[in-house]
Amino acid sequence: MSLMQLQRVDFSVGGPLLLEHVDLSIETNERICIVGRNGAGKSTLMRLLAGELKPDDGEIRLQNGAVIARMAQEVPQDTTGTVFDVVAEGLGDLGHLLAQYHHALHEGDMDAMGRAQEQIEARHGWDLDLRVQQVLTKLELPEDADFAALSGGMKRRVLLAQALVRKPDILLLDEPTNHLDIDAIAWLEGFLKQFEGSIVFITHDRSFLRSLATRIVEIDRGQVSSWPGDYENYLRRREERLHAEAQENARFDKLLAQEEVWIRQGIKARRTRNEGRVTALKAMRRERAQRRDLTGNVRMEVSSAQNSGKKVIEMTDVSQAYDGRVLLDNVSATIMRGDRVGIIGPNGSGKSTLLKILLGENAPQSGEVQLGTGLQIAYFDQHRSVLDDRLTALENVGEGSDFVEINGSRKHLVGYLQDFLFSPERARAPITKLSGGERNRLLLAKLFAQPSNLLVMDEPTNDLDVETLELLEELLADYKGTLLLVSHDREFIDNVVTSTLVLEGNGRLADYVGGYSDWIRQRPAALFATEPEPASKASAAKPAAAAPPAKPSETRRKLSYKESRELEQLPARIEALESELGERTAAINDPAFYQQDAAAILAANEKLAALQAELDQAYARWSELDA
């Protein structure tokens, strides 16, 4: 029996139905990803599933005893207390009692502790206290830490714990990767793959989607369709469906045009005798009027400036510390005209600081930064601080003018914003009424209207739908200037950048050729090098895995026969381990893998972890012997 069923569900927010005649069922142990354009109704469907909204028509049935928990897209601003308090809040009134008991225990207030204990025992609540403790341990959360003082990524982990403590049969996640760094996203992927219930999630992160989803549910023009299998299967079958739909619409429109010619040019007596054909034409007109055409794609074009100098930025021997922590320790980098550089690092590692130093906004504590000549910089700020909430979309982009000039072509603002999917009414509305995705599109429109030869983008992918992301990728790949990109979207980085600067901790800044996947492939041996090389374009041309040469004063010990044999055999062993690791990873990513029992899934994951540890040890040993 299905955990939940939606039958002929309608929902509207004014105008055409946002969701129309939705039929959907959620089975046990599924991981369903909801996809669709910005504004299609993904979050609305999620809120209907959670019971936060009631449908205008139709029925939603939930299996008796089934529990639903939802992790919201944004961290609630009014959430206070310790981590234990926030997690226990997921249990309602009993959770508040447990939180009171823990506070009284820490404060030594025996009277308050006794009162809380009495009520907890009366409601048989100690099992739930154990459950809270187990969830905190599983998610590695400090129970006494102040929630308000946590990083954004840790706050989202606490909210996930708040949802999990209810032991949900259906877990609802709305953009769970937003504002998480790459390590946190990888952790979340692994955790959710082992979750025993069903998951319904919305995400713009295609790597996360591909890794997790076993079924795709698409919302398109009010209609909800289900696509079993992985994301690639959905993309292929969706293209086939859209092609067939376009052909059918073209055939219908051609026939309608022919009938319109007949009704206007036909002899009146003939039309009177053929009332059936006239009736059919009226029905065709009604059908065409009710058709909801596919939303167009964003048409983006960057306003280019004259070429900058050949050398764009040169950073030499820069050091920077903050609050007693070293962010950059004597690092160097050179960025040339036309480079597309990705900047990768955990939250708090200093990515924004590095950007400000590279752009000359902040002076480093030591070292030197030289900017090239003729630079015109356009900056995409993830906090959207350049948008004025008091103004409309038109006023934010036009800044007092009714026109923008893009590469010598003059466009009216209304037409220009239509390229970014803003209707004239939407363009004239205050931007406080825009969704997160619409605000990001507006920021792109404002940015691209500004002539530039150095484009700086700080987390541009948040809240954008997949189609817009793919178009943005194409545009950035063709950009004639220089690009600096900070992003946690692994696939976006892979598809856009040509090199990466990675903040590896302890003040190290490493330079790798290629994107995120190239960094992952090169990273193990590079991290085992005896000492890191300064990050520069010169070092980027060398294999990142190579250890630096020994100094003349250093003596190299001669290897024994046994060690020489081990060194000869290590490459083949590493290759075999990588091959087996790849096969097992592919098997785990197969949706059919999760149809096994929990013990088999756990054993396979443990074997994968053991293989990874063995491979790391082999790399370490190879680096040690080779040096």
C-alpha positions as semicolon CSV with decimal commas, in nm:
position;residue;x (nm);y (nm);z (nm)
1;M;0,000;0,000;0,000
2;S;0,123;0,351;-0,082
3;L;0,238;0,571;0,204
4;M;0,058;0,869;0,048
5;Q;-0,173;0,926;-0,249
6;L;-0,282;1,246;-0,422
7;Q;-0,598;1,204;-0,630
8;R;-0,714;1,473;-0,878
9;V;-0,563;1,751;-0,663
10;D;-0,604;2,114;-0,780
11;F;-0,440;2,421;-0,632
12;S;-0,430;2,782;-0,747
13;V;-0,294;3,115;-0,627
14;G;-0,494;3,324;-0,873
15;G;-0,490;3,292;-1,252
16;P;-0,443;2,948;-1,414
17;L;-0,423;2,651;-1,179
18;L;-0,072;2,614;-1,040
19;L;-0,135;2,240;-0,998
20;E;-0,408;2,073;-1,201
21;H;-0,557;1,724;-1,155
22;V;-0,248;1,591;-0,980
23;D;-0,234;1,213;-0,935
24;L;0,071;1,100;-0,740
25;S;0,161;0,817;-0,504
26;I;0,462;0,780;-0,274
27;E;0,578;0,426;-0,204
28;T;0,807;0,295;0,069
29;N;1,185;0,338;0,035
30;E;1,166;0,581;-0,258
31;R;1,382;0,886;-0,316
32;I;1,176;1,121;-0,532
33;C;1,312;1,446;-0,674
34;I;1,060;1,714;-0,776
35;V;1,184;1,915;-1,076
36;G;1,041;2,208;-1,271
37;R;1,101;2,570;-1,366
38;N;1,116;2,847;-1,105
39;G;0,756;2,928;-1,008
40;A;0,617;2,598;-1,143
41;G;0,485;2,499;-0,799
42;K;0,755;2,270;-0,655
43;S;0,753;2,419;-0,304
44;T;0,372;2,442;-0,317
45;L;0,349;2,068;-0,390
46;M;0,591;2,004;-0,104
47;R;0,372;2,205;0,135
48;L;0,063;2,014;0,020
49;L;0,244;1,687;0,097
50;A;0,338;1,821;0,441
51;G;-0,024;1,919;0,515
52;E;0,065;2,288;0,547
53;L;-0,169;2,373;0,257
54;K;-0,509;2,230;0,169
55;P;-0,597;2,155;-0,195
56;D;-0,874;2,351;-0,370
57;D;-1,011;2,022;-0,498
58;G;-0,920;1,655;-0,490
59;E;-0,803;1,435;-0,206
60;I;-0,475;1,358;-0,024
61;R;-0,467;1,023;0,156
62;L;-0,202;0,928;0,412
63;Q;-0,149;0,571;0,530
64;N;-0,266;0,522;0,890
65;G;0,019;0,589;1,133
66;A;0,254;0,726;0,865
67;V;0,466;1,018;0,988
68;I;0,575;1,311;0,766
69;A;0,857;1,552;0,854
70;R;0,970;1,852;0,648
71;M;1,297;2,044;0,651
72;A;1,229;2,399;0,536
73;Q;1,425;2,571;0,258
74;E;1,539;2,859;0,482
75;V;1,658;2,853;0,843
76;P;1,381;3,013;1,058
77;Q;1,504;3,349;1,190
78;D;1,334;3,313;1,530
79;T;1,491;2,976;1,621
80;T;1,674;3,003;1,957
81;G;1,815;2,778;2,230
82;T;2,069;2,499;2,239
83;V;2,105;2,233;1,971
84;F;1,921;1,989;2,202
85;D;1,631;2,237;2,239
86;V;1,594;2,282;1,864
87;V;1,611;1,909;1,786
88;A;1,368;1,818;2,067
89;E;1,127;2,080;1,931
90;G;1,049;1,831;1,655
91;L;0,868;1,620;1,917
92;G;0,622;1,896;2,012
93;D;0,514;1,944;2,375
94;L;0,702;1,638;2,498
95;G;1,016;1,773;2,332
96;H;0,980;2,097;2,530
97;L;0,956;1,893;2,854
98;L;1,273;1,703;2,763
99;A;1,450;2,034;2,693
100;Q;1,335;2,171;3,031
101;Y;1,466;1,858;3,207
102;H;1,809;1,892;3,039
103;H;1,834;2,262;3,129
104;A;1,741;2,187;3,491
105;L;1,996;1,903;3,499
106;H;2,278;2,130;3,379
107;E;2,178;2,411;3,615
108;G;2,135;2,180;3,915
109;D;1,775;2,294;3,970
110;M;1,638;1,984;4,145
111;D;1,281;2,118;4,181
112;A;1,246;2,199;3,809
113;M;1,410;1,867;3,724
114;G;1,164;1,677;3,942
115;R;0,862;1,852;3,791
116;A;0,979;1,784;3,435
117;Q;1,071;1,424;3,520
118;E;0,727;1,358;3,666
119;Q;0,551;1,481;3,351
120;I;0,788;1,292;3,120
121;E;0,733;0,966;3,310
122;A;0,356;1,019;3,308
123;R;0,371;1,041;2,928
124;H;0,628;0,757;2,887
125;G;0,870;1,001;2,726
126;W;1,213;0,863;2,816
127;D;1,226;0,658;2,496
128;L;1,199;0,985;2,305
129;D;1,486;1,135;2,508
130;L;1,700;0,840;2,398
131;R;1,589;0,900;2,040
132;V;1,703;1,264;2,055
133;Q;2,041;1,154;2,192
134;Q;2,078;0,892;1,915
135;V;2,000;1,146;1,640
136;L;2,247;1,397;1,788
137;T;2,517;1,129;1,795
138;K;2,440;1,008;1,443
139;L;2,462;1,360;1,298
140;E;2,765;1,449;1,515
141;L;2,594;1,751;1,675
142;P;2,703;1,918;2,003
143;E;2,387;1,916;2,216
144;D;2,482;2,210;2,442
145;A;2,601;2,446;2,164
146;D;2,403;2,767;2,105
147;F;2,204;2,727;1,780
148;A;2,239;3,096;1,690
149;A;2,621;3,073;1,702
150;L;2,644;2,784;1,452
151;S;2,746;2,817;1,088
152;G;2,478;2,804;0,818
153;G;2,572;2,447;0,726
154;M;2,554;2,326;1,087
155;K;2,219;2,500;1,137
156;R;2,079;2,305;0,843
157;R;2,218;1,984;0,992
158;V;2,035;2,065;1,319
159;L;1,710;2,123;1,126
160;L;1,760;1,786;0,955
161;A;1,799;1,629;1,301
162;Q;1,477;1,805;1,411
163;A;1,296;1,634;1,123
164;L;1,462;1,294;1,176
165;V;1,383;1,278;1,549
166;R;1,019;1,221;1,458
167;K;1,120;0,895;1,281
168;P;0,939;1,000;0,962
169;D;0,815;0,754;0,703
170;I;0,833;1,040;0,450
171;L;1,109;1,301;0,477
172;L;1,051;1,623;0,280
173;L;1,360;1,830;0,190
174;D;1,334;2,165;0,008
175;E;1,671;2,268;-0,143
176;P;1,872;2,085;0,129
177;T;2,210;2,172;-0,031
178;N;2,158;2,551;-0,032
179;H;2,446;2,728;0,147
180;L;2,626;2,399;0,221
181;D;2,988;2,357;0,121
182;I;3,107;2,063;-0,090
183;D;3,211;1,847;0,209
184;A;2,873;1,902;0,378
185;I;2,687;1,814;0,056
186;A;2,890;1,491;0,021
187;W;2,812;1,403;0,386
188;L;2,440;1,469;0,331
189;E;2,438;1,250;0,019
190;G;2,589;0,958;0,208
191;F;2,355;1,005;0,504
192;L;2,037;1,020;0,295
193;K;2,135;0,710;0,097
194;Q;2,122;0,516;0,424
195;F;1,792;0,670;0,540
196;E;1,536;0,391;0,583
197;G;1,220;0,585;0,494
198;S;1,107;0,758;0,175
199;I;1,250;1,095;0,072
200;V;1,090;1,367;-0,142
201;F;1,330;1,648;-0,224
202;I;1,382;1,956;-0,440
203;T;1,731;2,050;-0,552
204;H;1,915;2,249;-0,820
205;D;2,237;2,051;-0,760
206;R;2,252;1,805;-1,049
207;S;2,530;1,593;-0,895
208;F;2,322;1,556;-0,577
209;L;2,013;1,477;-0,785
210;R;2,190;1,212;-0,996
211;S;2,342;1,048;-0,690
212;L;2,022;1,030;-0,486
213;A;1,703;1,015;-0,694
214;T;1,531;0,686;-0,780
215;R;1,231;0,862;-0,940
216;I;1,174;1,205;-1,095
217;V;0,845;1,393;-1,057
218;E;0,814;1,687;-1,298
219;I;0,582;1,987;-1,271
220;D;0,523;2,147;-1,611
221;R;0,244;2,399;-1,678
222;G;0,032;2,269;-1,391
223;Q;0,068;1,904;-1,489
224;V;0,257;1,656;-1,271
225;S;0,419;1,356;-1,438
226;S;0,625;1,075;-1,289
227;W;0,942;0,933;-1,450
228;P;1,077;0,612;-1,296
229;G;1,451;0,563;-1,302
230;D;1,740;0,802;-1,282
231;Y;1,782;1,162;-1,399
232;E;1,944;1,071;-1,732
233;N;1,644;0,852;-1,821
234;Y;1,412;1,143;-1,733
235;L;1,605;1,387;-1,955
236;R;1,597;1,149;-2,251
237;R;1,227;1,067;-2,222
238;R;1,135;1,432;-2,156
239;E;1,304;1,537;-2,481
240;E;1,107;1,269;-2,666
241;R;0,781;1,390;-2,509
242;L;0,848;1,758;-2,585
243;H;0,938;1,673;-2,945
244;A;0,613;1,479;-2,989
245;E;0,418;1,764;-2,823
246;A;0,576;2,024;-3,053
247;Q;0,488;1,818;-3,361
248;E;0,128;1,772;-3,244
249;N;0,092;2,145;-3,167
250;A;0,233;2,235;-3,508
251;R;-0,015;1,999;-3,678
252;F;-0,303;2,142;-3,473
253;D;-0,201;2,506;-3,544
254;K;-0,173;2,435;-3,917
255;L;-0,522;2,281;-3,924
256;L;-0,662;2,572;-3,720
257;A;-0,508;2,823;-3,963
258;Q;-0,665;2,638;-4,257
259;E;-1,006;2,641;-4,091
260;E;-0,974;3,012;-4,011
261;V;-0,907;3,079;-4,382
262;W;-1,210;2,865;-4,476
263;I;-1,447;3,047;-4,236
264;R;-1,339;3,388;-4,370
265;Q;-1,333;3,308;-4,738
266;G;-1,604;3,043;-4,770
267;I;-1,938;3,117;-4,932
268;K;-2,200;3,203;-4,670
269;A;-2,449;2,941;-4,792
270;R;-2,178;2,672;-4,780
271;R;-2,089;2,770;-4,422
272;T;-2,456;2,755;-4,323
273;R;-2,493;2,404;-4,463
274;N;-2,171;2,286;-4,287
275;E;-2,258;2,380;-3,927
276;G;-2,063;2,080;-3,796
277;R;-1,739;2,222;-3,936
278;V;-1,816;2,564;-3,784
279;T;-1,881;2,400;-3,444
280;A;-1,554;2,207;-3,470
281;L;-1,367;2,531;-3,546
282;K;-1,513;2,698;-3,237
283;A;-1,400;2,400;-3,027
284;M;-1,050;2,428;-3,177
285;R;-1,036;2,797;-3,088
286;R;-1,129;2,718;-2,727
287;E;-0,867;2,442;-2,712
288;R;-0,598;2,674;-2,848
289;A;-0,692;2,948;-2,599
290;Q;-0,664;2,704;-2,309
291;R;-0,329;2,562;-2,417
292;R;-0,046;2,653;-2,178
293;D;0,264;2,692;-2,389
294;L;0,601;2,576;-2,266
295;T;0,783;2,849;-2,074
296;G;1,059;2,994;-2,288
297;N;1,425;2,977;-2,199
298;V;1,622;3,267;-2,063
299;R;1,811;3,452;-2,340
300;M;2,127;3,585;-2,180
301;E;2,406;3,789;-2,332
302;V;2,696;3,952;-2,146
303;S;2,784;4,310;-2,232
304;S;3,154;4,288;-2,317
305;A;3,414;4,559;-2,260
306;Q;3,745;4,607;-2,438
307;N;4,012;4,350;-2,359
308;S;4,202;4,393;-2,036
309;G;4,579;4,360;-2,014
310;K;4,723;4,013;-2,063
311;K;4,801;3,973;-1,690
312;V;4,478;4,029;-1,494
313;I;4,582;3,964;-1,131
314;E;4,916;3,874;-0,976
315;M;4,927;3,780;-0,609
316;T;5,273;3,733;-0,455
317;D;5,363;3,588;-0,111
318;V;5,029;3,690;0,046
319;S;4,948;3,603;0,407
320;Q;4,622;3,671;0,588
321;A;4,495;3,567;0,931
322;Y;4,160;3,631;1,094
323;D;4,068;3,593;1,459
324;G;4,390;3,400;1,528
325;R;4,334;3,158;1,236
326;V;4,565;3,154;0,933
327;L;4,362;3,171;0,609
328;L;4,648;3,233;0,365
329;D;5,013;3,157;0,440
330;N;5,265;3,301;0,193
331;V;5,062;3,206;-0,117
332;S;5,100;3,321;-0,475
333;A;4,878;3,302;-0,785
334;T;4,868;3,457;-1,130
335;I;4,545;3,495;-1,330
336;M;4,578;3,566;-1,702
337;R;4,326;3,714;-1,946
338;G;4,071;3,452;-2,054
339;D;4,124;3,225;-1,751
340;R;3,811;3,077;-1,595
341;V;3,909;3,007;-1,235
342;G;3,699;2,824;-0,977
343;I;3,760;2,887;-0,607
344;I;3,683;2,588;-0,383
345;G;3,694;2,549;-0,006
346;P;3,477;2,471;0,298
347;N;3,254;2,737;0,450
348;G;3,469;2,965;0,663
349;S;3,792;2,872;0,485
350;G;3,836;3,225;0,347
351;K;3,691;3,219;-0,007
352;S;3,529;3,561;0,026
353;T;3,845;3,699;0,187
354;L;4,054;3,563;-0,102
355;L;3,817;3,720;-0,355
356;K;3,839;4,062;-0,187
357;I;4,219;4,042;-0,177
358;L;4,236;3,939;-0,544
359;L;4,011;4,230;-0,643
360;G;4,208;4,481;-0,436
361;E;3,914;4,555;-0,202
362;N;4,111;4,435;0,103
363;A;4,485;4,479;0,153
364;P;4,662;4,159;0,270
365;Q;4,852;4,161;0,600
366;S;5,167;4,079;0,405
367;G;5,256;4,025;0,041
368;E;5,145;4,211;-0,269
369;V;4,856;4,206;-0,517
370;Q;4,883;4,378;-0,854
371;L;4,576;4,430;-1,076
372;G;4,619;4,441;-1,453
373;T;4,535;4,732;-1,679
374;G;4,198;4,820;-1,832
375;L;3,990;4,609;-1,592
376;Q;3,611;4,650;-1,588
377;I;3,471;4,430;-1,312
378;A;3,115;4,295;-1,279
379;Y;3,040;4,131;-0,942
380;F;2,761;3,881;-0,868
381;D;2,703;3,895;-0,492
382;Q;2,538;3,587;-0,338
383;H;2,365;3,811;-0,080
384;R;2,207;4,022;-0,361
385;S;2,301;4,338;-0,172
386;V;2,306;4,545;-0,494
387;L;1,929;4,495;-0,534
388;D;1,716;4,767;-0,373
389;D;1,397;4,620;-0,223
390;R;1,223;4,959;-0,249
391;L;1,242;4,952;-0,630
392;T;1,083;4,746;-0,906
393;A;1,278;4,508;-1,129
394;L;1,282;4,773;-1,405
395;E;1,418;5,040;-1,170
396;N;1,686;4,808;-1,030
397;V;1,825;4,727;-1,374
398;G;1,764;5,059;-1,553
399;E;1,893;5,287;-1,277
400;G;1,696;5,581;-1,420
401;S;1,712;5,483;-1,789
402;D;1,449;5,308;-2,002
403;F;1,711;5,138;-2,220
404;V;2,020;4,919;-2,186
405;E;2,298;4,881;-2,439
406;I;2,433;4,529;-2,493
407;N;2,734;4,499;-2,725
408;G;2,627;4,797;-2,935
409;S;2,260;4,698;-2,952
410;R;2,010;4,923;-2,772
411;K;1,721;4,742;-2,599
412;H;1,417;4,869;-2,411
413;L;1,422;4,755;-2,049
414;V;1,088;4,573;-2,071
415;G;1,209;4,367;-2,369
416;Y;1,545;4,305;-2,205
417;L;1,382;4,171;-1,886
418;Q;1,151;3,952;-2,097
419;D;1,470;3,779;-2,212
420;F;1,512;3,685;-1,844
421;L;1,150;3,558;-1,824
422;F;0,999;3,863;-1,654
423;S;0,656;3,954;-1,787
424;P;0,585;4,331;-1,813
425;E;0,363;4,306;-1,504
426;R;0,630;4,118;-1,308
427;A;0,899;4,366;-1,419
428;R;0,693;4,657;-1,279
429;A;0,617;4,484;-0,946
430;P;0,824;4,551;-0,631
431;I;1,105;4,296;-0,606
432;T;0,986;4,199;-0,257
433;K;0,725;3,989;-0,440
434;L;0,987;3,795;-0,639
435;S;1,092;3,439;-0,552
436;G;1,454;3,352;-0,477
437;G;1,504;3,220;-0,831
438;E;1,353;3,535;-0,983
439;R;1,580;3,754;-0,770
440;N;1,882;3,562;-0,894
441;R;1,768;3,606;-1,256
442;L;1,719;3,978;-1,190
443;L;2,070;4,003;-1,048
444;L;2,204;3,829;-1,361
445;A;2,011;4,077;-1,580
446;K;2,160;4,372;-1,388
447;L;2,508;4,221;-1,399
448;F;2,509;4,137;-1,770
449;A;2,387;4,486;-1,869
450;Q;2,715;4,621;-1,728
451;P;3,016;4,607;-1,968
452;S;3,289;4,388;-1,818
453;N;3,606;4,199;-1,895
454;L;3,642;4,046;-1,545
455;L;3,332;3,863;-1,421
456;V;3,327;3,768;-1,052
457;M;3,048;3,531;-0,947
458;D;2,992;3,434;-0,583
459;E;2,744;3,143;-0,558
460;P;2,538;3,230;-0,869
461;T;2,355;2,894;-0,884
462;N;2,138;2,923;-0,570
463;D;1,764;2,896;-0,650
464;L;1,810;2,879;-1,029
465;D;1,623;2,605;-1,216
466;V;1,823;2,347;-1,412
467;E;1,741;2,495;-1,756
468;T;1,867;2,840;-1,653
469;L;2,176;2,682;-1,497
470;E;2,262;2,505;-1,821
471;L;2,217;2,825;-2,023
472;L;2,434;3,016;-1,775
473;E;2,701;2,748;-1,817
474;E;2,698;2,794;-2,195
475;L;2,719;3,172;-2,162
476;L;3,013;3,160;-1,919
477;A;3,194;2,905;-2,136
478;D;3,173;3,152;-2,427
479;Y;3,259;3,463;-2,219
480;K;3,554;3,643;-2,379
481;G;3,685;3,797;-2,057
482;T;3,820;3,648;-1,735
483;L;3,600;3,464;-1,484
484;L;3,637;3,411;-1,107
485;L;3,376;3,167;-0,977
486;V;3,294;3,063;-0,619
487;S;3,046;2,776;-0,613
488;H;2,957;2,457;-0,427
489;D;2,776;2,313;-0,731
490;R;3,019;2,043;-0,843
491;E;2,875;1,990;-1,191
492;F;2,856;2,365;-1,257
493;I;3,225;2,401;-1,165
494;D;3,319;2,108;-1,391
495;N;3,130;2,254;-1,686
496;V;3,259;2,611;-1,657
497;V;3,611;2,648;-1,517
498;T;3,950;2,564;-1,665
499;S;4,145;2,571;-1,337
500;T;4,074;2,573;-0,963
501;L;4,226;2,746;-0,663
502;V;4,159;2,529;-0,357
503;L;4,182;2,646;0,005
504;E;4,311;2,324;0,162
505;G;4,344;2,450;0,520
506;N;4,639;2,565;0,731
507;G;4,688;2,861;0,498
508;R;4,753;2,649;0,187
509;L;4,621;2,757;-0,153
510;A;4,670;2,492;-0,422
511;D;4,629;2,540;-0,798
512;Y;4,487;2,256;-1,009
513;V;4,419;2,227;-1,379
514;G;4,052;2,147;-1,452
515;G;3,736;2,153;-1,243
516;Y;3,603;1,980;-0,932
517;S;3,636;1,624;-1,067
518;D;3,993;1,692;-1,178
519;W;4,073;1,824;-0,829
520;I;3,928;1,510;-0,667
521;R;4,134;1,291;-0,900
522;Q;4,456;1,481;-0,833
523;R;4,400;1,561;-0,466
524;P;4,512;1,244;-0,278
525;A;4,874;1,237;-0,397
526;A;4,901;1,616;-0,385
527;L;4,801;1,622;-0,018
528;F;5,069;1,366;0,064
529;A;5,347;1,575;-0,090
530;T;5,624;1,660;0,155
531;E;5,559;2,034;0,123
532;P;5,302;2,231;-0,080
533;E;5,409;2,432;-0,381
534;P;5,310;2,799;-0,407
535;A;4,991;2,828;-0,612
536;S;5,076;2,990;-0,945
537;K;5,004;2,943;-1,308
538;A;5,351;2,802;-1,353
539;S;5,285;2,531;-1,095
540;A;4,944;2,462;-1,248
541;A;5,114;2,344;-1,564
542;K;5,293;2,068;-1,368
543;P;5,117;1,749;-1,253
544;A;4,958;1,844;-0,921
545;A;5,037;1,503;-0,772
546;A;5,413;1,541;-0,808
547;A;5,611;1,593;-0,487
548;P;5,862;1,878;-0,486
549;P;6,225;1,783;-0,553
550;A;6,449;1,724;-0,253
551;K;6,679;2,006;-0,150
552;P;7,050;1,951;-0,220
553;S;7,127;1,934;0,153
554;E;6,881;1,649;0,203
555;T;7,010;1,290;0,182
556;R;6,795;1,024;0,021
557;R;6,806;0,678;0,183
558;K;6,857;0,392;-0,060
559;L;6,559;0,156;-0,075
560;S;6,596;-0,204;0,031
561;Y;6,521;-0,482;-0,219
562;K;6,185;-0,545;-0,051
563;E;6,094;-0,174;-0,063
564;S;6,199;-0,148;-0,430
565;R;5,973;-0,442;-0,516
566;E;5,688;-0,280;-0,318
567;L;5,735;0,049;-0,506
568;E;5,722;-0,134;-0,842
569;Q;5,399;-0,313;-0,747
570;L;5,218;-0,015;-0,593
571;P;5,097;0,148;-0,923
572;A;4,924;-0,176;-1,029
573;R;4,773;-0,214;-0,681
574;I;4,647;0,147;-0,684
575;E;4,495;0,095;-1,030
576;A;4,318;-0,224;-0,916
577;L;4,184;-0,051;-0,604
578;E;4,059;0,248;-0,806
579;S;3,890;0,013;-1,054
580;E;3,715;-0,183;-0,778
581;L;3,620;0,142;-0,603
582;G;3,467;0,272;-0,927
583;E;3,266;-0,047;-0,981
584;R;3,132;-0,049;-0,625
585;T;3,047;0,322;-0,641
586;A;2,854;0,265;-0,965
587;A;2,668;-0,026;-0,803
588;I;2,574;0,187;-0,501
589;N;2,452;0,468;-0,728
590;D;2,219;0,224;-0,906
591;P;1,861;0,272;-0,773
592;A;1,815;-0,108;-0,766
593;F;2,089;-0,132;-0,502
594;Y;1,856;0,015;-0,238
595;Q;1,596;-0,256;-0,290
596;Q;1,815;-0,491;-0,084
597;D;1,776;-0,534;0,291
598;A;1,938;-0,282;0,523
599;A;2,216;-0,522;0,636
600;A;2,339;-0,575;0,278
601;I;2,336;-0,199;0,209
602;L;2,532;-0,129;0,529
603;A;2,787;-0,401;0,448
604;A;2,840;-0,260;0,097
605;N;2,894;0,092;0,233
606;E;3,142;-0,036;0,493
607;K;3,333;-0,224;0,222
608;L;3,342;0,094;0,011
609;A;3,482;0,294;0,305
610;A;3,744;0,026;0,371
611;L;3,849;0,029;0,006
612;Q;3,884;0,408;0,011
613;A;4,099;0,387;0,325
614;E;4,316;0,118;0,163
615;L;4,358;0,333;-0,149
616;D;4,458;0,635;0,063
617;Q;4,715;0,422;0,244
618;A;4,853;0,297;-0,088
619;Y;4,891;0,654;-0,216
620;A;5,064;0,753;0,109
621;R;5,304;0,458;0,090
622;W;5,381;0,527;-0,278
623;S;5,455;0,893;-0,197
624;E;5,677;0,789;0,096
625;L;5,882;0,536;-0,103
626;D;5,904;0,751;-0,414
627;A;6,043;1,042;-0,210
